[in-house]
Amino acid sequence: MTGLVRSSSDLDSRRKRILFRCWHRGIREMDLVLGQFAEAEIASLSDADLDELERIMAEEDNDLVRWVTGAEETPAHIQGALFTRIAAIRPDFSPVVE
């Protein structure tokens, strides 16, 4: 998956904005992780989950990649059930080689 597949027409404006921001992070690795998570979960997230997701999204992309991949320990203020669900998304980061 390389981009938005889910229609946002049934989402409220906050969820639409978050979904868009998840797919437009700045580095492709986080687009894939957060974008795929948001596509699968955005409609069912509670307001508290959305608050937490926005706090996670405020972190630097390079830090998030290291935490999601386990290259660095996730800081306590990010650890939680939602981050665990996000980190479970495992897109293929391997370069395409023919």
Short mmCIF file of C-alpha atoms in Angstrom, two decimals:
data_model
loop_
_atom_site.label_atom_id
_atom_site.label_comp_id
_atom_site.label_asym_id
_atom_site.label_seq_id
_atom_site.Cartn_x
_atom_site.Cartn_y
_atom_site.Cartn_z
CA MET A 1 0.00 0.00 0.00
CA THR A 2 1.48 3.31 -1.01
CA GLY A 3 -1.24 5.81 -0.29
CA LEU A 4 -4.73 6.59 0.84
CA VAL A 5 -7.25 3.96 -0.17
CA ARG A 6 -10.00 4.63 2.36
CA SER A 7 -12.66 7.21 1.55
CA SER A 8 -12.91 9.96 4.14
CA SER A 9 -16.42 11.02 3.14
CA ASP A 10 -17.98 9.40 6.22
CA LEU A 11 -15.53 10.99 8.69
CA ASP A 12 -15.90 14.15 10.74
CA SER A 13 -13.49 17.00 10.03
CA ARG A 14 -11.08 16.10 12.86
CA ARG A 15 -10.72 12.51 11.62
CA LYS A 16 -10.31 13.68 8.02
CA ARG A 17 -7.52 16.04 9.08
CA ILE A 18 -5.76 13.34 11.12
CA LEU A 19 -6.06 10.80 8.30
CA PHE A 20 -4.53 13.27 5.84
CA ARG A 21 -1.71 14.17 8.26
CA CYS A 22 -0.94 10.49 8.85
CA TRP A 23 -0.30 10.01 5.12
CA HIS A 24 1.70 13.25 4.76
CA ARG A 25 4.32 13.04 7.48
CA GLY A 26 7.49 14.11 5.74
CA ILE A 27 9.26 10.77 5.58
CA ARG A 28 7.81 7.80 3.74
CA GLU A 29 8.38 5.30 6.55
CA MET A 30 6.05 7.20 8.86
CA ASP A 31 3.55 7.80 6.04
CA LEU A 32 3.30 4.04 5.69
CA VAL A 33 3.08 3.26 9.41
CA LEU A 34 0.73 6.03 10.52
CA GLY A 35 -1.20 6.09 7.25
CA GLN A 36 -1.96 2.39 7.31
CA PHE A 37 -2.86 2.55 11.00
CA ALA A 38 -5.19 5.51 10.45
CA GLU A 39 -6.88 3.90 7.46
CA ALA A 40 -7.65 0.81 9.50
CA GLU A 41 -8.59 2.49 12.79
CA ILE A 42 -9.59 6.16 12.37
CA ALA A 43 -13.34 5.61 12.27
CA SER A 44 -13.39 3.60 15.50
CA LEU A 45 -10.96 5.65 17.63
CA SER A 46 -12.42 7.37 20.67
CA ASP A 47 -11.83 11.06 21.33
CA ALA A 48 -9.21 10.09 23.92
CA ASP A 49 -7.48 7.89 21.34
CA LEU A 50 -7.54 10.75 18.84
CA ASP A 51 -5.96 13.03 21.46
CA GLU A 52 -3.23 10.45 22.06
CA LEU A 53 -2.69 9.93 18.33
CA GLU A 54 -2.25 13.67 17.85
CA ARG A 55 0.31 13.72 20.70
CA ILE A 56 2.20 10.87 19.03
CA MET A 57 2.02 12.64 15.67
CA ALA A 58 3.59 15.76 17.23
CA GLU A 59 6.84 13.83 17.75
CA GLU A 60 9.67 14.04 15.22
CA ASP A 61 9.43 11.49 12.40
CA ASN A 62 12.98 10.21 12.85
CA ASP A 63 12.31 9.56 16.54
CA LEU A 64 9.04 7.78 15.72
CA VAL A 65 10.78 5.52 13.19
CA ARG A 66 13.39 4.50 15.76
CA TRP A 67 10.70 3.79 18.38
CA VAL A 68 8.41 1.91 15.99
CA THR A 69 11.23 -0.26 14.66
CA GLY A 70 12.66 -0.86 18.13
CA ALA A 71 16.00 0.76 17.26
CA GLU A 72 15.58 2.90 20.38
CA GLU A 73 13.53 2.42 23.52
CA THR A 74 10.20 4.22 23.38
CA PRO A 75 10.05 7.00 25.97
CA ALA A 76 7.50 6.69 28.76
CA HIS A 77 5.36 9.60 27.53
CA ILE A 78 4.76 7.74 24.23
CA GLN A 79 4.36 4.20 25.57
CA GLY A 80 0.79 3.00 25.74
CA ALA A 81 -1.79 0.79 24.13
CA LEU A 82 -2.28 3.06 21.11
CA PHE A 83 1.44 3.28 20.35
CA THR A 84 1.70 -0.50 20.67
CA ARG A 85 -1.05 -0.85 18.06
CA ILE A 86 0.68 1.66 15.78
CA ALA A 87 4.05 -0.08 16.18
CA ALA A 88 2.44 -3.38 15.19
CA ILE A 89 2.02 -2.02 11.64
CA ARG A 90 4.88 -3.54 9.69
CA PRO A 91 5.13 -2.16 6.16
CA ASP A 92 7.97 -3.41 4.00
CA PHE A 93 10.68 -0.74 4.21
CA SER A 94 13.04 -2.67 1.92
CA PRO A 95 14.12 -0.84 -1.23
CA VAL A 96 12.69 -2.16 -4.48
CA VAL A 97 15.45 -4.03 -6.29
CA GLU A 98 15.04 -5.77 -9.61
#
